[in-house]
Amino acid sequence: MSGIPFDQREGWIWLDGEFVEWSQARLHVLSHGLHYASTVYEGERVYNGKIFKLREHSERLYRSAQLMDFAIPFELAELEAASHELLQRNNVSDGYLRPVAWRGSEMISTSARFNRVHVAIACWQWPSYFDPAARMAGIRLKTATWRRPPPSSSPFEAKASGHYQIATLSKHDAENSGYHDALMLDWRGHVAEATSANVFFVKGRTLYTPVPDCFLNGITRQTVIELARALDYQVVEATILPAQLGDFDECFLTGTAAEITPVQSIDEQHYRPGDACRQFIAAYTSTVNA
Ligand code: PMP
């Protein structure tokens, strides 16, 4: 356990159009979102008071809701204005925002067509400790036994709660075995992503990353692909098989929370975080702080 539990902190939370005291931001136990995972959310970072790629995150939230067959009952601009005001009210300059939307309590059944959609935004101070030296040690991944389902089995482009069931199972399994995180394969057995971040491999001046055809095409992933061009790396979106993991020099994860996280090993395969990890960490740091 680390830190104060999230329901016991202080400050303001934006809930259904109003700023409420943190402790009062409650929902009923008979909420559809809780029972049936009809919930979508975002994870956003704020650097120097500015929310990085806010518009991309907002658009993904609305698209996630649409994919889950519900509509967010607020204008995008209203949510973005609320996010900015919330940062000020909570005095957060370098931190994390968590917008979330879920179906309420009108119906408790698989059908939920009359359920009201609720929306909340929370934020907290969470500075990015970009100590490059510490990061460069890299994290250790264990291949998960759970696999990302095919696109015919889940609306994979949605950042929806249901997708995190196997992520938490895989992360716990990895942690129980002394690893930091899990590498998830997809239903075909191709390398897919980590439990809450995308994955990149480096060979010479080329970056390889799996095609996002059954998992989130992360906003950080897209940022890194743009940075790669500027850094004169070629980017290849390709099928990567576990048997090919030994073909690469370096490996790193990308995500809003993970930022650029070098990987030291995947199972028995070792990598030495080097120039590529260093360059992408530096480029990402200057981009988010620009
Ligand atoms: N995959 C999963 C499963 C995630 O939860 C995240 C974090 N949102 C990502 C990838 C990376 O996405 P982003 O760069 O947009 O944060």
Short mmCIF file of N, CA and C in Angstrom, two decimals, residues 114-197:
data_model
loop_
_atom_site.label_atom_id
_atom_site.label_comp_id
_atom_site.label_asym_id
_atom_site.label_seq_id
_atom_site.Cartn_x
_atom_site.Cartn_y
_atom_site.Cartn_z
N PHE A 114 -31.77 3.09 -20.56
CA PHE A 114 -32.33 4.25 -19.88
C PHE A 114 -31.42 4.77 -18.77
N ASN A 115 -30.23 4.24 -18.71
CA ASN A 115 -29.35 4.68 -17.62
C ASN A 115 -28.73 6.04 -17.93
N ARG A 116 -28.75 6.88 -16.91
CA ARG A 116 -28.11 8.18 -17.05
C ARG A 116 -26.59 7.98 -17.08
N VAL A 117 -25.92 8.77 -17.89
CA VAL A 117 -24.46 8.70 -17.94
C VAL A 117 -23.88 9.77 -17.02
N HIS A 118 -23.03 9.36 -16.13
CA HIS A 118 -22.37 10.28 -15.19
C HIS A 118 -20.94 10.53 -15.63
N VAL A 119 -20.44 11.70 -15.29
CA VAL A 119 -19.06 12.04 -15.66
C VAL A 119 -18.38 12.70 -14.45
N ALA A 120 -17.16 12.30 -14.22
CA ALA A 120 -16.38 12.94 -13.15
C ALA A 120 -14.97 13.19 -13.65
N ILE A 121 -14.32 14.17 -13.03
CA ILE A 121 -12.90 14.42 -13.30
C ILE A 121 -12.22 14.63 -11.95
N ALA A 122 -11.14 13.88 -11.75
CA ALA A 122 -10.32 14.08 -10.55
C ALA A 122 -8.91 14.40 -11.01
N CYS A 123 -8.14 15.03 -10.15
CA CYS A 123 -6.72 15.26 -10.50
C CYS A 123 -5.93 15.30 -9.21
N TRP A 124 -4.66 15.01 -9.33
CA TRP A 124 -3.78 15.06 -8.17
C TRP A 124 -2.36 15.36 -8.62
N GLN A 125 -1.63 15.93 -7.66
CA GLN A 125 -0.24 16.27 -7.94
C GLN A 125 0.55 14.97 -8.08
N TRP A 126 1.29 14.82 -9.14
CA TRP A 126 2.08 13.59 -9.38
C TRP A 126 3.20 13.97 -10.32
N PRO A 127 4.24 14.60 -9.77
CA PRO A 127 5.31 15.08 -10.65
C PRO A 127 5.97 13.91 -11.36
N SER A 128 6.46 14.20 -12.55
CA SER A 128 7.18 13.21 -13.32
C SER A 128 8.63 13.25 -12.87
N TYR A 129 9.08 12.18 -12.25
CA TYR A 129 10.47 12.15 -11.79
C TYR A 129 11.34 11.64 -12.92
N PHE A 130 11.64 12.54 -13.83
CA PHE A 130 12.42 12.13 -14.99
C PHE A 130 13.89 12.13 -14.63
N ASP A 131 14.26 11.28 -13.66
CA ASP A 131 15.67 11.14 -13.37
C ASP A 131 16.20 10.12 -14.37
N PRO A 132 16.82 10.60 -15.45
CA PRO A 132 17.19 9.69 -16.53
C PRO A 132 18.06 8.53 -16.05
N ALA A 133 18.95 8.80 -15.10
CA ALA A 133 19.86 7.74 -14.66
C ALA A 133 19.06 6.59 -14.03
N ALA A 134 18.10 6.95 -13.16
CA ALA A 134 17.29 5.91 -12.51
C ALA A 134 16.45 5.18 -13.55
N ARG A 135 15.89 5.93 -14.48
CA ARG A 135 15.05 5.30 -15.51
C ARG A 135 15.83 4.33 -16.36
N MET A 136 17.09 4.70 -16.62
CA MET A 136 17.88 3.92 -17.57
C MET A 136 18.18 2.51 -17.06
N ALA A 137 17.96 2.26 -15.78
CA ALA A 137 18.15 0.89 -15.28
C ALA A 137 17.17 -0.05 -16.00
N GLY A 138 15.99 0.47 -16.29
CA GLY A 138 15.00 -0.33 -17.02
C GLY A 138 14.19 -1.23 -16.11
N ILE A 139 13.03 -1.63 -16.60
CA ILE A 139 12.16 -2.51 -15.82
C ILE A 139 12.18 -3.92 -16.44
N ARG A 140 11.70 -4.88 -15.63
CA ARG A 140 11.70 -6.28 -16.08
C ARG A 140 10.26 -6.74 -16.34
N LEU A 141 10.05 -7.32 -17.49
CA LEU A 141 8.71 -7.76 -17.89
C LEU A 141 8.63 -9.29 -17.93
N LYS A 142 7.44 -9.78 -17.63
CA LYS A 142 7.18 -11.22 -17.75
C LYS A 142 6.05 -11.40 -18.75
N THR A 143 6.20 -12.33 -19.67
CA THR A 143 5.12 -12.56 -20.63
C THR A 143 3.89 -13.10 -19.90
N ALA A 144 2.75 -12.48 -20.17
CA ALA A 144 1.50 -12.86 -19.51
C ALA A 144 0.91 -14.11 -20.15
N THR A 145 0.12 -14.82 -19.37
CA THR A 145 -0.59 -15.97 -19.96
C THR A 145 -1.90 -15.51 -20.59
N TRP A 146 -2.47 -14.40 -20.08
CA TRP A 146 -3.69 -13.86 -20.70
C TRP A 146 -3.33 -13.15 -21.99
N ARG A 147 -4.18 -13.26 -22.97
CA ARG A 147 -3.90 -12.64 -24.27
C ARG A 147 -4.93 -11.61 -24.64
N ARG A 148 -4.50 -10.57 -25.32
CA ARG A 148 -5.45 -9.54 -25.78
C ARG A 148 -6.38 -10.19 -26.81
N PRO A 149 -7.68 -9.99 -26.61
CA PRO A 149 -8.65 -10.65 -27.49
C PRO A 149 -8.66 -10.07 -28.91
N PRO A 150 -9.20 -10.84 -29.85
CA PRO A 150 -9.27 -10.35 -31.24
C PRO A 150 -10.23 -9.17 -31.34
N PRO A 151 -10.11 -8.37 -32.40
CA PRO A 151 -10.98 -7.20 -32.55
C PRO A 151 -12.45 -7.58 -32.66
N SER A 152 -12.71 -8.84 -33.00
CA SER A 152 -14.10 -9.29 -33.07
C SER A 152 -14.67 -9.58 -31.69
N SER A 153 -13.84 -9.53 -30.66
CA SER A 153 -14.31 -9.87 -29.31
C SER A 153 -14.32 -8.72 -28.34
N SER A 154 -13.82 -7.55 -28.76
CA SER A 154 -13.90 -6.40 -27.87
C SER A 154 -13.66 -5.12 -28.66
N PRO A 155 -14.36 -4.04 -28.27
CA PRO A 155 -14.14 -2.75 -28.95
C PRO A 155 -12.80 -2.17 -28.49
N PHE A 156 -11.72 -2.69 -29.05
CA PHE A 156 -10.37 -2.47 -28.50
C PHE A 156 -9.92 -1.01 -28.56
N GLU A 157 -10.56 -0.20 -29.42
CA GLU A 157 -10.12 1.20 -29.49
C GLU A 157 -10.66 2.03 -28.33
N ALA A 158 -11.60 1.45 -27.58
CA ALA A 158 -12.14 2.18 -26.43
C ALA A 158 -11.22 2.01 -25.24
N LYS A 159 -10.98 3.11 -24.53
CA LYS A 159 -10.28 2.98 -23.25
C LYS A 159 -11.37 2.71 -22.22
N ALA A 160 -11.74 1.44 -22.14
CA ALA A 160 -12.91 1.02 -21.37
C ALA A 160 -12.47 0.08 -20.25
N SER A 161 -13.17 0.18 -19.12
CA SER A 161 -12.75 -0.56 -17.92
C SER A 161 -12.64 -2.06 -18.13
N GLY A 162 -13.55 -2.63 -18.89
CA GLY A 162 -13.56 -4.08 -19.08
C GLY A 162 -12.25 -4.62 -19.61
N HIS A 163 -11.55 -3.81 -20.39
CA HIS A 163 -10.29 -4.27 -20.97
C HIS A 163 -9.20 -4.46 -19.92
N TYR A 164 -9.41 -3.87 -18.75
CA TYR A 164 -8.36 -3.91 -17.73
C TYR A 164 -8.46 -5.12 -16.81
N GLN A 165 -9.47 -5.97 -17.02
CA GLN A 165 -9.56 -7.19 -16.20
C GLN A 165 -8.30 -8.02 -16.37
N ILE A 166 -7.96 -8.34 -17.62
CA ILE A 166 -6.80 -9.20 -17.84
C ILE A 166 -5.49 -8.43 -17.62
N ALA A 167 -5.55 -7.11 -17.70
CA ALA A 167 -4.34 -6.32 -17.42
C ALA A 167 -3.98 -6.46 -15.94
N THR A 168 -4.98 -6.33 -15.06
CA THR A 168 -4.71 -6.44 -13.62
C THR A 168 -4.28 -7.86 -13.27
N LEU A 169 -4.94 -8.86 -13.85
CA LEU A 169 -4.54 -10.25 -13.58
C LEU A 169 -3.08 -10.48 -14.00
N SER A 170 -2.73 -9.95 -15.17
CA SER A 170 -1.38 -10.15 -15.70
C SER A 170 -0.35 -9.40 -14.89
N LYS A 171 -0.71 -8.19 -14.49
CA LYS A 171 0.23 -7.37 -13.69
C LYS A 171 0.46 -8.05 -12.33
N HIS A 172 -0.61 -8.53 -11.70
CA HIS A 172 -0.44 -9.21 -10.41
C HIS A 172 0.44 -10.44 -10.56
N ASP A 173 0.20 -11.21 -11.61
CA ASP A 173 0.99 -12.42 -11.81
C ASP A 173 2.47 -12.05 -11.97
N ALA A 174 2.74 -11.00 -12.77
CA ALA A 174 4.13 -10.57 -12.98
C ALA A 174 4.74 -10.10 -11.65
N GLU A 175 3.99 -9.28 -10.90
CA GLU A 175 4.52 -8.78 -9.63
C GLU A 175 4.76 -9.92 -8.64
N ASN A 176 3.84 -10.88 -8.62
CA ASN A 176 4.01 -12.02 -7.71
C ASN A 176 5.30 -12.79 -8.00
N SER A 177 5.75 -12.74 -9.25
CA SER A 177 6.99 -13.44 -9.62
C SER A 177 8.20 -12.52 -9.59
N GLY A 178 8.02 -11.31 -9.05
CA GLY A 178 9.17 -10.40 -8.88
C GLY A 178 9.46 -9.51 -10.08
N TYR A 179 8.55 -9.45 -11.04
CA TYR A 179 8.74 -8.57 -12.20
C TYR A 179 7.98 -7.26 -11.97
N HIS A 180 8.28 -6.28 -12.83
CA HIS A 180 7.59 -4.98 -12.70
C HIS A 180 6.26 -4.96 -13.43
N ASP A 181 6.20 -5.63 -14.58
CA ASP A 181 4.99 -5.53 -15.41
C ASP A 181 4.96 -6.76 -16.32
N ALA A 182 3.84 -6.90 -17.03
CA ALA A 182 3.69 -8.03 -17.95
C ALA A 182 3.72 -7.54 -19.39
N LEU A 183 4.26 -8.39 -20.26
CA LEU A 183 4.15 -8.17 -21.70
C LEU A 183 3.00 -9.04 -22.17
N MET A 184 2.03 -8.43 -22.82
CA MET A 184 0.87 -9.20 -23.27
C MET A 184 0.98 -9.53 -24.75
N LEU A 185 0.69 -10.76 -25.07
CA LEU A 185 0.59 -11.18 -26.47
C LEU A 185 -0.86 -11.00 -26.89
N ASP A 186 -1.11 -11.01 -28.19
CA ASP A 186 -2.51 -10.98 -28.63
C ASP A 186 -3.00 -12.40 -28.88
N TRP A 187 -4.22 -12.51 -29.34
CA TRP A 187 -4.82 -13.83 -29.48
C TRP A 187 -4.08 -14.72 -30.48
N ARG A 188 -3.30 -14.09 -31.40
CA ARG A 188 -2.53 -14.87 -32.38
C ARG A 188 -1.18 -15.29 -31.82
N GLY A 189 -0.82 -14.73 -30.64
CA GLY A 189 0.50 -15.00 -30.09
C GLY A 189 1.53 -13.97 -30.53
N HIS A 190 1.09 -12.87 -31.12
CA HIS A 190 2.01 -11.79 -31.48
C HIS A 190 2.21 -10.87 -30.27
N VAL A 191 3.38 -10.24 -30.20
CA VAL A 191 3.62 -9.26 -29.14
C VAL A 191 2.62 -8.12 -29.31
N ALA A 192 1.95 -7.72 -28.20
CA ALA A 192 0.95 -6.65 -28.29
C ALA A 192 1.39 -5.40 -27.52
N GLU A 193 1.40 -5.46 -26.19
CA GLU A 193 1.69 -4.27 -25.38
C GLU A 193 1.92 -4.70 -23.95
N ALA A 194 2.25 -3.74 -23.08
CA ALA A 194 2.33 -4.02 -21.65
C ALA A 194 0.92 -3.83 -21.08
N THR A 195 0.75 -3.87 -19.75
CA THR A 195 -0.61 -3.82 -19.21
C THR A 195 -1.24 -2.43 -19.29
N SER A 196 -0.42 -1.39 -19.36
CA SER A 196 -0.99 -0.05 -19.53
C SER A 196 -0.04 0.85 -20.29
N ALA A 197 0.66 0.27 -21.24
CA ALA A 197 1.60 1.04 -22.06
C ALA A 197 1.89 0.27 -23.34
#
